Coordinates of C-alpha atoms and ligand atoms in Angstrom, one line a residue:
M222 CA -0.2 0.0 0.0
T223 CA 1.2 3.5 -0.7
S224 CA 1.7 6.3 1.8
L225 CA -0.3 9.2 1.1
L226 CA 1.3 11.1 4.1
A227 CA 4.6 10.1 5.6
T228 CA 6.6 11.8 8.4
E229 CA 10.0 10.9 9.6
D230 CA 11.4 11.8 13.3
L231 CA 9.4 14.9 13.1
T232 CA 10.5 17.0 16.1
I233 CA 9.5 20.6 17.3
R234 CA 10.7 22.4 20.3
F235 CA 9.2 25.3 22.1
G236 CA 12.0 27.0 24.1
G237 CA 12.9 23.9 26.3
L238 CA 9.8 22.1 25.6
T239 CA 10.0 19.3 22.8
A240 CA 6.2 19.2 22.0
V241 CA 6.7 16.2 19.4
D242 CA 9.7 14.0 19.5
G243 CA 10.7 12.0 16.9
F244 CA 7.3 11.4 15.3
C245 CA 6.9 8.9 12.4
L246 CA 3.4 8.6 10.8
K247 CA 2.6 6.8 7.8
V248 CA -1.1 7.3 6.5
H249 CA -2.1 5.0 3.4
E250 CA -4.1 6.6 0.6
G251 CA -7.8 5.8 1.2
E252 CA -7.3 5.2 5.1
L253 CA -9.3 6.3 8.0
F254 CA -6.6 6.8 10.5
G255 CA -6.9 8.0 14.1
L256 CA -4.3 10.1 15.9
I257 CA -5.0 10.1 19.8
G258 CA -3.5 10.8 23.1
P259 CA -4.2 12.7 26.4
N260 CA -4.4 16.7 26.6
G261 CA -1.1 18.3 25.6
A262 CA 0.3 15.3 23.9
G263 CA 1.2 16.9 20.8
K264 CA -1.6 16.0 18.2
T265 CA -2.6 19.8 17.1
T266 CA 1.1 20.5 17.1
V267 CA 1.4 17.7 14.6
F268 CA -1.5 19.0 12.3
N269 CA 0.2 22.2 12.6
M270 CA 3.5 20.8 11.1
L271 CA 1.5 18.7 8.4
T272 CA -0.1 21.9 7.1
G273 CA 2.8 24.5 7.2
V274 CA 1.6 26.2 10.1
Y275 CA 4.7 25.3 12.1
L276 CA 8.1 24.5 10.8
P277 CA 9.6 21.5 12.4
S278 CA 12.7 21.6 14.4
E279 CA 13.9 18.4 12.6
G280 CA 12.7 15.7 10.5
T281 CA 10.2 15.7 7.6
V282 CA 6.7 15.6 6.1
H283 CA 6.1 14.2 2.6
C284 CA 2.7 14.0 1.1
D285 CA 2.3 12.1 -2.3
G286 CA 6.1 11.9 -2.5
R287 CA 6.4 15.8 -2.3
L288 CA 8.3 17.4 0.6
V289 CA 5.9 19.4 2.8
N290 CA 8.5 21.2 5.2
G291 CA 9.1 24.8 4.2
M292 CA 5.9 25.2 2.3
N293 CA 3.3 27.8 3.6
P294 CA -0.4 26.7 4.5
V295 CA -1.7 27.7 1.0
Q296 CA 1.1 25.8 -0.9
V297 CA 0.2 22.6 1.3
A298 CA -3.6 23.4 0.9
R299 CA -2.6 23.2 -3.1
L300 CA -0.9 20.0 -2.6
G301 CA -4.3 18.3 -1.4
V302 CA -3.9 18.6 2.3
S303 CA -7.0 20.2 4.3
R304 CA -7.7 20.5 7.8
T305 CA -10.2 21.8 10.4
F306 CA -9.3 23.5 13.5
Q307 CA -9.8 22.3 17.2
N308 CA -11.2 26.1 17.7
I309 CA -13.7 26.6 14.9
R310 CA -12.7 29.3 12.4
L311 CA -15.3 30.5 10.3
F312 CA -16.3 34.0 8.9
D313 CA -19.3 34.6 11.2
E314 CA -20.8 37.4 9.2
L315 CA -20.5 35.4 5.8
S316 CA -23.5 33.1 4.8
V317 CA -23.1 29.4 5.4
L318 CA -22.7 29.0 1.6
E319 CA -20.2 31.7 1.3
N320 CA -18.1 30.1 4.1
A321 CA -18.1 26.8 2.3
M322 CA -17.2 28.7 -1.1
T323 CA -14.0 30.1 0.4
G324 CA -12.7 26.6 0.6
A325 CA -13.6 26.1 -3.1
H326 CA -11.7 29.6 -3.9
Q327 CA -8.4 27.8 -3.5
H328 CA -8.2 26.4 -7.0
S329 CA -9.5 29.6 -8.5
K330 CA -8.4 30.2 -12.1
I331 CA -9.3 33.8 -12.3
N332 CA -7.0 36.6 -12.0
L333 CA -7.1 40.2 -10.8
F334 CA -8.2 41.4 -14.5
D335 CA -11.2 38.9 -14.5
S336 CA -12.3 40.1 -11.0
L337 CA -11.9 43.7 -11.5
F338 CA -13.8 43.9 -14.8
R339 CA -16.3 40.9 -13.9
T340 CA -15.3 39.1 -17.0
P341 CA -17.4 36.1 -18.1
R342 CA -14.5 33.8 -16.5
H343 CA -15.1 35.6 -13.3
Y344 CA -18.8 34.7 -13.4
R345 CA -18.1 31.1 -14.5
E346 CA -15.4 30.6 -11.9
E347 CA -17.8 31.9 -9.2
K348 CA -20.5 29.5 -10.2
R349 CA -18.0 26.7 -10.1
Q350 CA -17.1 27.6 -6.5
R351 CA -20.9 28.2 -5.6
D352 CA -21.6 24.6 -7.1
I353 CA -18.9 22.7 -5.3
A354 CA -19.7 24.6 -2.1
Y355 CA -23.5 23.8 -2.4
R356 CA -22.7 20.0 -3.3
L357 CA -20.6 19.9 0.1
L358 CA -23.3 21.6 2.0
E359 CA -25.9 18.9 0.6
F360 CA -23.2 16.1 1.5
M361 CA -23.2 17.4 5.1
G362 CA -26.7 17.8 5.6
L363 CA -26.4 21.8 5.8
E364 CA -28.1 22.9 2.6
D365 CA -31.4 24.1 4.3
R366 CA -29.2 26.7 6.2
A367 CA -27.1 27.8 3.0
G368 CA -28.3 31.4 3.3
L369 CA -28.1 31.8 7.1
A370 CA -25.1 33.7 8.5
A371 CA -22.6 31.4 10.0
K372 CA -23.1 32.7 13.5
Q373 CA -26.7 31.7 13.5
L374 CA -25.8 27.9 13.4
P375 CA -25.7 25.9 16.4
Y376 CA -22.4 24.6 17.5
G377 CA -22.8 21.2 16.0
H378 CA -23.8 22.6 12.6
R379 CA -20.6 24.8 12.7
R380 CA -18.3 22.1 13.2
K381 CA -20.1 20.1 10.1
L382 CA -19.4 23.6 8.2
E383 CA -15.9 23.7 8.9
I384 CA -15.6 19.9 7.3
A385 CA -17.5 21.0 4.2
R386 CA -15.3 24.2 3.7
A387 CA -12.4 21.8 4.3
L388 CA -13.7 19.4 1.9
A389 CA -14.6 22.3 -0.8
T390 CA -10.6 22.6 -1.5
E391 CA -11.1 19.1 -3.2
P392 CA -8.3 17.7 -1.0
K393 CA -6.7 14.0 -1.0
L394 CA -6.1 14.1 2.8
I395 CA -8.3 15.7 5.3
C396 CA -7.1 16.2 8.9
L397 CA -9.7 16.7 11.3
D398 CA -8.9 18.3 14.6
E399 CA -11.4 17.1 17.4
P400 CA -14.4 17.3 15.1
A401 CA -16.9 16.0 17.8
A402 CA -16.0 18.3 20.5
G403 CA -19.0 19.9 22.0
M404 CA -21.3 17.4 19.9
N405 CA -24.2 15.6 21.6
T406 CA -24.7 11.8 21.3
G407 CA -26.9 12.0 18.4
E408 CA -24.5 14.4 16.8
K409 CA -21.7 12.3 17.2
A410 CA -23.3 9.2 15.6
E411 CA -24.3 11.3 12.7
L412 CA -20.7 12.6 12.4
S413 CA -19.2 9.1 12.3
A414 CA -21.4 8.1 9.6
L415 CA -20.3 11.3 7.9
I416 CA -16.6 10.8 8.2
R417 CA -17.0 7.2 6.9
K418 CA -18.8 8.9 3.8
I419 CA -16.0 11.2 3.1
R420 CA -13.6 8.4 2.7
D421 CA -15.9 5.9 1.2
E422 CA -17.9 8.5 -1.3
L423 CA -15.5 11.4 -1.8
K424 CA -12.5 9.0 -1.6
V425 CA -10.7 11.3 0.6
T426 CA -8.0 10.1 2.9
V427 CA -9.0 10.8 6.7
L428 CA -6.7 11.6 9.5
L429 CA -8.5 12.1 12.8
I430 CA -7.7 13.6 16.0
E431 CA -10.5 12.8 18.5
H432 CA -10.9 12.5 22.2
D433 CA -14.4 10.6 21.6
M434 CA -13.2 6.9 22.1
K435 CA -16.2 5.2 21.1
L436 CA -16.2 7.3 17.9
V437 CA -12.5 6.9 17.1
M438 CA -12.6 3.2 17.7
G439 CA -15.8 2.8 15.7
I440 CA -14.3 4.1 12.7
C441 CA -10.6 4.1 12.5
E442 CA -8.9 1.2 10.9
R443 CA -5.4 2.1 12.5
I444 CA -4.7 4.3 15.6
Q445 CA -1.6 6.1 16.8
V446 CA -1.1 7.1 20.4
L447 CA 0.8 10.2 21.2
D448 CA 1.9 10.8 25.0
Y449 CA 4.2 13.6 25.7
G450 CA 5.3 14.1 22.3
K451 CA 6.2 10.4 21.5
T452 CA 4.4 7.7 19.8
I453 CA 3.6 5.1 22.5
A454 CA 1.4 2.5 20.4
L455 CA 0.4 2.1 16.8
G456 CA -2.2 -0.5 15.9
T457 CA -5.9 -1.5 15.1
P458 CA -8.5 -0.3 17.6
K459 CA -8.7 -3.7 19.4
E460 CA -4.9 -3.4 19.8
I461 CA -4.9 0.1 21.2
Q462 CA -7.6 -0.7 23.6
N463 CA -5.8 -3.6 25.1
D464 CA -2.3 -1.7 25.0
P465 CA -1.3 -1.5 28.9
K466 CA 1.1 1.6 28.0
V467 CA -2.1 3.2 26.1
I468 CA -4.3 2.4 29.4
E469 CA -1.7 4.0 31.8
A470 CA -1.1 7.1 29.5
Y471 CA -5.1 7.8 29.7
L472 CA -5.3 6.6 33.4
G473 CA -2.3 8.4 34.6
G474 CA -3.8 11.7 33.4
E475 CA -7.1 11.3 35.3
Ligands
ATP589 N1 3.1 27.7 19.8 C1 3.3 27.2 20.8 N2 4.2 27.7 21.7 C2 4.6 26.9 22.9 N3 4.0 25.8 23.4 C3 3.3 25.3 22.5 C4 2.8 26.0 21.4 N4 2.0 25.1 20.4 C5 1.9 24.2 21.4 N5 2.8 24.2 22.5 C6 2.9 23.2 23.5 O1 2.9 21.7 23.1 C7 2.2 20.8 23.8 C8 1.3 20.1 23.0 O2 0.2 20.9 22.6 P1 -1.0 20.5 21.5 O3 -1.9 21.7 21.5 O4 -0.1 19.9 20.3 O5 -1.4 19.0 22.5 P2 -2.9 18.2 22.0 O6 -2.3 16.9 21.8 O7 -3.4 18.7 20.8 O8 -3.7 18.5 23.2 P3 -5.3 18.8 23.4 O9 -6.1 17.3 23.2 O10 -5.6 19.2 24.5 O11 -5.8 19.6 22.0 C9 1.6 21.6 24.9 O12 2.7 21.6 26.0 C10 1.3 22.9 24.5 O13 1.6 23.8 25.5
MG590 MG1 -5.4 19.7 20.3

């Protein structure tokens, strides 16, 4: 199986703190892969290095065989890596549809001239972005809310809108940072099914950070566990659940 995403000895230090230490990750194309670990383990920091937000102190990130280190977030997104944020980042005053369109904007083929003079290409491009965004709102079950301002959405729907926007960039890999945080049981069950559909129907590889063990164990094929910046386990949900180091890391943090 080919690795879509591969990191080698990824390390980052903040002052005296080594937040991620020698992290090796291989996510295969088409996989639904979980990254878990106690609070402060370094999970979001890994996402920040994968997506060009942080430059690693050491080590490499490759996506689709290309070196990601040194690229900025826009370049990484163009390469096909998209993400959502642990703290939701939407444009509150824009509509739900416009928020999703900001994702589709990334592959825009228009230039400044087209925008300034509203050329036919400008309108074609806007329609393309609108169509992609609307299809993804339908996919996420948000099409009825397309005209609302993002700030009017309840919390669970805001999380889903973030995913729709990330998908609108037409990624190969989507990195979801705690997408179920703040959701109720029913919303979590629905989200599980949606994440599966993202992989199965949209054929997007999924890398998932999530604290809800039922959700992670229920949908991930392989899981890697971080603790204090280091990998302590890698395996199937069953292997992870029975791993003494993992049990210790979680109980130790209680
Ligand atoms: N920009 C930064 N400057 C200094 N320290 C940082 C920075 N970013 C992260 N850290 C530290 O790195 C460690 C890992 O943080 P990170 O947010 O990656 O953890 P996490 O696994 O995502 O935790 P949680 O489950 O609570 O979201 C923490 O000790 C955090 O304080
Ligand atoms: Mg985090």
